[in-house]
PDB file of C-alpha atoms in Angstrom:
ATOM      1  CA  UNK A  15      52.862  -8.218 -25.341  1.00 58.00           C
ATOM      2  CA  UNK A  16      52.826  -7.034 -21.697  1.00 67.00           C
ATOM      3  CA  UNK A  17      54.814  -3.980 -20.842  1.00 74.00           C
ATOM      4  CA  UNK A  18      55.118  -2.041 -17.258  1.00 75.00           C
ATOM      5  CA  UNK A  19      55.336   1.210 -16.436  1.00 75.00           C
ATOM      6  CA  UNK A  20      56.321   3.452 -12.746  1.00 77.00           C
ATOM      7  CA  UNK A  21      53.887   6.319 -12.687  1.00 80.00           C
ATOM      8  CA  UNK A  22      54.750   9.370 -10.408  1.00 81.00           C
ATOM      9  CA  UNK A  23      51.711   8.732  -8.124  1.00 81.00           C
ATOM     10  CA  UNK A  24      50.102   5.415  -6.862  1.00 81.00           C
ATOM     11  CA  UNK A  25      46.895   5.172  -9.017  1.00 79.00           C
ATOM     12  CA  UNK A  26      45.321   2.804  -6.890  1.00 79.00           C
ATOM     13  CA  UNK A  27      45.791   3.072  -3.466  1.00 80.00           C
ATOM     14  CA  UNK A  28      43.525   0.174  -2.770  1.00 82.00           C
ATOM     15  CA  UNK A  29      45.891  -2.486  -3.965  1.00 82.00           C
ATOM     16  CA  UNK A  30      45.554  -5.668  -2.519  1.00 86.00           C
ATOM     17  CA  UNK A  31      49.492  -7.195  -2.282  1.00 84.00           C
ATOM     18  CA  UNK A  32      49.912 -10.484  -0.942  1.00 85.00           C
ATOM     19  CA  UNK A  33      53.294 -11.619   0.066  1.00 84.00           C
ATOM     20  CA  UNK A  34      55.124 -14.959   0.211  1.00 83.00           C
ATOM     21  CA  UNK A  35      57.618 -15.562   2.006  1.00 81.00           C
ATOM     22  CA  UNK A  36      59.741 -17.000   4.062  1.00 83.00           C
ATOM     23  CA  UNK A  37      59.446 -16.896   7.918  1.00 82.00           C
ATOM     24  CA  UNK A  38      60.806 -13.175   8.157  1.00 82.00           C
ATOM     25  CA  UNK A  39      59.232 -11.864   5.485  1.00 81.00           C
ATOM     26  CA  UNK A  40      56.023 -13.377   6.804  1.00 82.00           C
ATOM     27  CA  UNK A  41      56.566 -11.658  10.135  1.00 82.00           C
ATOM     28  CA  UNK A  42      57.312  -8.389   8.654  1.00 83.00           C
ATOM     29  CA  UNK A  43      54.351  -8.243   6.642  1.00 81.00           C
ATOM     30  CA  UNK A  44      52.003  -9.323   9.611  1.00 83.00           C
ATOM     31  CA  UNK A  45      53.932  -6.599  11.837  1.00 84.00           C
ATOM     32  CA  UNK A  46      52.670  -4.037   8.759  1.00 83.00           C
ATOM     33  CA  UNK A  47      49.277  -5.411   8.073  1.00 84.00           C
ATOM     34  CA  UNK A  48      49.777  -7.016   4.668  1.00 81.00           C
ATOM     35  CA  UNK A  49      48.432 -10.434   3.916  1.00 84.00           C
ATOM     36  CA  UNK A  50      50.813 -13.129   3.872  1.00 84.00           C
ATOM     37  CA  UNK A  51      51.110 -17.007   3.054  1.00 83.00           C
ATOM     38  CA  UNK A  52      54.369 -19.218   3.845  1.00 82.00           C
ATOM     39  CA  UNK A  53      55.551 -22.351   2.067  1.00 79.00           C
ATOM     40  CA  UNK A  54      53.480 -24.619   3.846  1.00 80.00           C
ATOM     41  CA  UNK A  55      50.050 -22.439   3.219  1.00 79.00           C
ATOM     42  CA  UNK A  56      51.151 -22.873  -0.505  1.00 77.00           C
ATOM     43  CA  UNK A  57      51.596 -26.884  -0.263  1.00 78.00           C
ATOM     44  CA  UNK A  58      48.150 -26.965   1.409  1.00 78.00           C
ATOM     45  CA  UNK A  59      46.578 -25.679  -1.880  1.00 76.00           C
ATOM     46  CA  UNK A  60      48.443 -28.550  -3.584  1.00 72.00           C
ATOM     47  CA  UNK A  61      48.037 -27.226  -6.969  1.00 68.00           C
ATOM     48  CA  UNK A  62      44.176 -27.600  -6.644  1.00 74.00           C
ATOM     49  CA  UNK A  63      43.220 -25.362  -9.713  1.00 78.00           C
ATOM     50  CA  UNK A  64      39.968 -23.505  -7.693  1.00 82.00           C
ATOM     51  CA  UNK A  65      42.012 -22.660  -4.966  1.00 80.00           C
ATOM     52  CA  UNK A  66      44.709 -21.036  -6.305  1.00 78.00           C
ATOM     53  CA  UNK A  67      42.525 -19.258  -9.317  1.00 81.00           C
ATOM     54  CA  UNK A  68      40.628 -18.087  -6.082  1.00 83.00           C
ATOM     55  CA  UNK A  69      43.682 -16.270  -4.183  1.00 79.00           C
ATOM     56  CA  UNK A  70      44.574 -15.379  -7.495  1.00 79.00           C
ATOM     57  CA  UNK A  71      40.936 -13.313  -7.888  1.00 83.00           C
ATOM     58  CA  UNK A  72      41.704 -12.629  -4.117  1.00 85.00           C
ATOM     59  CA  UNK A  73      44.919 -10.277  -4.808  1.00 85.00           C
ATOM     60  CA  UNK A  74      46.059  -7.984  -7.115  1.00 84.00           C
ATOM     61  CA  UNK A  75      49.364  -8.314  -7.301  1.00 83.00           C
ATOM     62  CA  UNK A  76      51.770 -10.533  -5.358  1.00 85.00           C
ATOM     63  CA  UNK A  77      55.922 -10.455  -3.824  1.00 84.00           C
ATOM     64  CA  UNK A  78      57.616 -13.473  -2.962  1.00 85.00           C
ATOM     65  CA  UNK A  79      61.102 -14.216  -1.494  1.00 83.00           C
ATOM     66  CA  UNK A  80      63.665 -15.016  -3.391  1.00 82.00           C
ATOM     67  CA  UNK A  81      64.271 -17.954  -1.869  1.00 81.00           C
ATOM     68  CA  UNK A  82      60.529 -18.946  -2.271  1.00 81.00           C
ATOM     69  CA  UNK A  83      59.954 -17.295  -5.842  1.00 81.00           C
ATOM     70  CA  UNK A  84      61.656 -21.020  -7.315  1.00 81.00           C
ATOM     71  CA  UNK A  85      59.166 -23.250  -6.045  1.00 80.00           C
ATOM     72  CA  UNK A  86      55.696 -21.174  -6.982  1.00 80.00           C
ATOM     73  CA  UNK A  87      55.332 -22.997 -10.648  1.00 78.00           C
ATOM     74  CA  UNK A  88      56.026 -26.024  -8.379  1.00 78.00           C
ATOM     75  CA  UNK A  89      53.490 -25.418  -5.778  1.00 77.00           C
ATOM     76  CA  UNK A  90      51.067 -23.759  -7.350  1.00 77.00           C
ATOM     77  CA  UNK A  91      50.996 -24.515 -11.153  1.00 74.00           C
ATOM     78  CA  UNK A  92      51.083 -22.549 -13.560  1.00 76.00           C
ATOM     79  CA  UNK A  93      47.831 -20.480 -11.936  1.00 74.00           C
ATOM     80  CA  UNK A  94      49.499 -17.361 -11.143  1.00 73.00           C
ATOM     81  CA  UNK A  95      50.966 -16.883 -14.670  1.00 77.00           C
ATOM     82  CA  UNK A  96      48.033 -17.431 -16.217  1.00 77.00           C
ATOM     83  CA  UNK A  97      46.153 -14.836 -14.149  1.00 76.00           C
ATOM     84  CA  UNK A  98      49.167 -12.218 -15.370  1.00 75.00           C
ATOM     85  CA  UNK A  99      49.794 -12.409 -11.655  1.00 79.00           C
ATOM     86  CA  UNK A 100      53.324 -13.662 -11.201  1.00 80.00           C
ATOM     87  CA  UNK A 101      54.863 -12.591  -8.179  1.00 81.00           C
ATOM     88  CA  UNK A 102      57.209  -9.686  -8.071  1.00 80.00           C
ATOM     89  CA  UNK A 103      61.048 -10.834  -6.192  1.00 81.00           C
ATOM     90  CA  UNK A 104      61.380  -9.520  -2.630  1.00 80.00           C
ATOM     91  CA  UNK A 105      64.764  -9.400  -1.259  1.00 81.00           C
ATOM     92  CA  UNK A 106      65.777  -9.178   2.628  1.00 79.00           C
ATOM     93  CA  UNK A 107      67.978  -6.597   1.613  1.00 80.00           C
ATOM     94  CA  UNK A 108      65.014  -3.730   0.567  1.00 79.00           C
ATOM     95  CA  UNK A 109      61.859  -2.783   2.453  1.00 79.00           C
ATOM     96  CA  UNK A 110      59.708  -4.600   1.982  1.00 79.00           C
ATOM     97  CA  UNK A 111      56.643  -1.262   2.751  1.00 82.00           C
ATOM     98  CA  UNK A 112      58.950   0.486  -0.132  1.00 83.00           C
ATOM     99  CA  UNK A 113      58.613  -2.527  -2.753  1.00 82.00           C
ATOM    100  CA  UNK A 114      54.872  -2.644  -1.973  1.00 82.00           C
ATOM    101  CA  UNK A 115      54.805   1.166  -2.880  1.00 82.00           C
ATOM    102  CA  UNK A 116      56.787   0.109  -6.574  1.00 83.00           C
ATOM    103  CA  UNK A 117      54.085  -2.319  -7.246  1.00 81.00           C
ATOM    104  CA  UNK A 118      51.462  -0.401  -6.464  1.00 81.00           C
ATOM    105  CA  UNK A 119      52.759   2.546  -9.153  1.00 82.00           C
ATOM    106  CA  UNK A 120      53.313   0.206 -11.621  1.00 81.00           C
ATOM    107  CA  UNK A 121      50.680  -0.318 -14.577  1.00 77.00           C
ATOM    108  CA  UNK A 122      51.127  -2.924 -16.627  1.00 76.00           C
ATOM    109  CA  UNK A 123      50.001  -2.622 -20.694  1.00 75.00           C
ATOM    110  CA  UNK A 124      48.699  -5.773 -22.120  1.00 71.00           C
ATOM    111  CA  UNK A 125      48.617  -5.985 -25.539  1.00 69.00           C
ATOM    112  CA  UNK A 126      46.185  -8.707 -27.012  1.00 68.00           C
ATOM    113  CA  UNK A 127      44.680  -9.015 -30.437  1.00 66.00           C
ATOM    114  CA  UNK A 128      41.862  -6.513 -29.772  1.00 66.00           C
ATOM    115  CA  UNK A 129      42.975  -2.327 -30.363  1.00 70.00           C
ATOM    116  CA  UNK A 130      41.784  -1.095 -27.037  1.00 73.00           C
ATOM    117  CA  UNK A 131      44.159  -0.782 -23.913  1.00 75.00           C
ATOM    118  CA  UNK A 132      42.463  -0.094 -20.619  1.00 76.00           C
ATOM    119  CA  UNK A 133      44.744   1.164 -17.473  1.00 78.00           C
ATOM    120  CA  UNK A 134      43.764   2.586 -14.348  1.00 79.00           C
ATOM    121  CA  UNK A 135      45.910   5.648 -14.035  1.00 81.00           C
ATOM    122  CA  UNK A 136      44.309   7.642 -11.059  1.00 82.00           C
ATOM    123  CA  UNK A 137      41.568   7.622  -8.491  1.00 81.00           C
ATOM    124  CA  UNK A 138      38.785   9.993  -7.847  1.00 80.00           C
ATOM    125  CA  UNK A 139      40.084  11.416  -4.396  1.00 82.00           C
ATOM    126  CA  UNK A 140      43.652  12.769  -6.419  1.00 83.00           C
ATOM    127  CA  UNK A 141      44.079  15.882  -7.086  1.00 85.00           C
ATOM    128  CA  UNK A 142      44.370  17.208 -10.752  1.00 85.00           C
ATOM    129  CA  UNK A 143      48.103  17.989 -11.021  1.00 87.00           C
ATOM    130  CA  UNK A 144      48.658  14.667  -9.743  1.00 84.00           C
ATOM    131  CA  UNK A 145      45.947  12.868 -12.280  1.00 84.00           C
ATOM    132  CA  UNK A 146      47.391  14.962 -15.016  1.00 86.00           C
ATOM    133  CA  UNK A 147      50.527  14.208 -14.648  1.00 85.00           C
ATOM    134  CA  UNK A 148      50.032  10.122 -14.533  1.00 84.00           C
ATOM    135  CA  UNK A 149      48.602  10.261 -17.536  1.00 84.00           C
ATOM    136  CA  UNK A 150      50.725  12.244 -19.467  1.00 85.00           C
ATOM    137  CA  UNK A 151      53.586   9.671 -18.358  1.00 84.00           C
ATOM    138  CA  UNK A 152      51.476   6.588 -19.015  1.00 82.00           C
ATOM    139  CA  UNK A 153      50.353   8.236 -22.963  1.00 83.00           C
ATOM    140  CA  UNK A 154      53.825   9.332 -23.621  1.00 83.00           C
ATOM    141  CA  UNK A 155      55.375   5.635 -22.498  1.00 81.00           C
ATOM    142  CA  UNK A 156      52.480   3.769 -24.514  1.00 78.00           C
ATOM    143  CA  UNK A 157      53.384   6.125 -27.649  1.00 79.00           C
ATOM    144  CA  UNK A 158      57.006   5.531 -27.739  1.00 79.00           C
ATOM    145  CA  UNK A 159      56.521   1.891 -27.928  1.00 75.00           C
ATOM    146  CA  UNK A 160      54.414   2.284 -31.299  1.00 73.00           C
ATOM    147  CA  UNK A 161      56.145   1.862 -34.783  1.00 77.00           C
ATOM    148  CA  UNK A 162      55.257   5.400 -35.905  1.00 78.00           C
ATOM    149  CA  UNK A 163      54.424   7.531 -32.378  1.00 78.00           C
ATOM    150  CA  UNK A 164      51.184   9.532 -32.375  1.00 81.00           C
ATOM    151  CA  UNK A 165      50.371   8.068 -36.448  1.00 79.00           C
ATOM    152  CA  UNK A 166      49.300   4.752 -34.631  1.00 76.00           C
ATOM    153  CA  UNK A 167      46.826   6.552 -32.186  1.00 76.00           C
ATOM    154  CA  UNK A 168      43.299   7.024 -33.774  1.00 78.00           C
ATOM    155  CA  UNK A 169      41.602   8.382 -30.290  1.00 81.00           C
ATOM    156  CA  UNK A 170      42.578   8.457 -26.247  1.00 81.00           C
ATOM    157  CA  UNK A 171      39.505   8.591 -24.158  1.00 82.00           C
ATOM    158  CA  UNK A 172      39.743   9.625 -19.883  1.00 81.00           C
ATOM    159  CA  UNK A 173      36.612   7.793 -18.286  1.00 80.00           C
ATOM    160  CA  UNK A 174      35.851   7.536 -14.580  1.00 78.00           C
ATOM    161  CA  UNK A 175      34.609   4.573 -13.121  1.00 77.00           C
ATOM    162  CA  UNK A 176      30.708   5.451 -13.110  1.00 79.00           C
ATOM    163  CA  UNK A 177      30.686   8.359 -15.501  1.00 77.00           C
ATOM    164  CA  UNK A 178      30.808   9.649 -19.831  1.00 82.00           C
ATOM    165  CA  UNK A 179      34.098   8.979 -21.115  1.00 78.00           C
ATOM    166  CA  UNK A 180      36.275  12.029 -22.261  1.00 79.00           C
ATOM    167  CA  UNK A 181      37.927  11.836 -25.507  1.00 83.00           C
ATOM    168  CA  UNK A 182      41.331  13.941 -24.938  1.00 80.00           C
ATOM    169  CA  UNK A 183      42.907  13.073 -28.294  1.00 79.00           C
TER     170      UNK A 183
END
């Protein structure tokens, strides 16, 4: 089960966003410093399974046109979606700087057999209002999806990246 999330604040403002696109897209990402790849940098990986698990490891999340977004499976295999990586659509009707911005607020919750969820919901440079408030949108959003609310929750720890974890419930 994989669910999403828009959080009031970009928790990671580090993001690495790769688009592909068409020629225009392509352009306006180069003329706003984002990585890019066209059709024909996607046929030279020819579905070569190290290559694309590689830009996959590369990037952390990926838009594509919407007139490219049909052909990925095709040129690519099925690489991306296996990495949970599947590109996001990016019209030529919406900024593209904005769209970047959505995907970088978004946290995805991935559900697998094991109990424990892990999500990055701030950085260590935010302030506290801003941390506090992330969280208390990404705990209330992961409650609401369980059968019986807060019954289902044993513990909720806070941990930084180098330091003690902090049980808060």
């Amino acid at each position: 089960m994989q669910l999403t999330e828009r959080l009031k604040y970009i928790p990671r403002p580090k993001m690495k966003v790769c688009v592909l696109g068409d020629q225009q897209h392509c352009d306006e990402a180069r003329a706003n410093n984002v990585e890019c790849m066209s059709a024909d940098d996607l046929k030279k990986l020819n579905k070569n399974k190290k290559l694309v698990k590689k830009l996959a490891k590369k990037h952390d999340a990926f838009l594509a046109s919407d007139s490219l977004i049909k052909q990925i499976p095709r040129l690519l295999g099925p690489g991306l979606n296996r990495a949970g990586k599947f590109p996001t659509m990016l019209t030529h009707g919406e900024s593209m700087m904005g769209k970047i911005d959505e995907v970088k607020v978004t946290i995805k919750f991935q559900m697998k057999k094991v109990l424990c969820l892990a999500v990055a919901v701030g950085h260590v440079n935010m302030p506290a209002d801003e941390l506090v408030s992330n969280i208390n949108m990404a705990i209330n959003f992961l409650v609401s999806l369980l059968k019986k609310n807060w019954q289902n929750v044993r513990a909720l720890y806070v941990k930084t990246t180098m330091g003690p974890s902090q049980r808060i419930y």
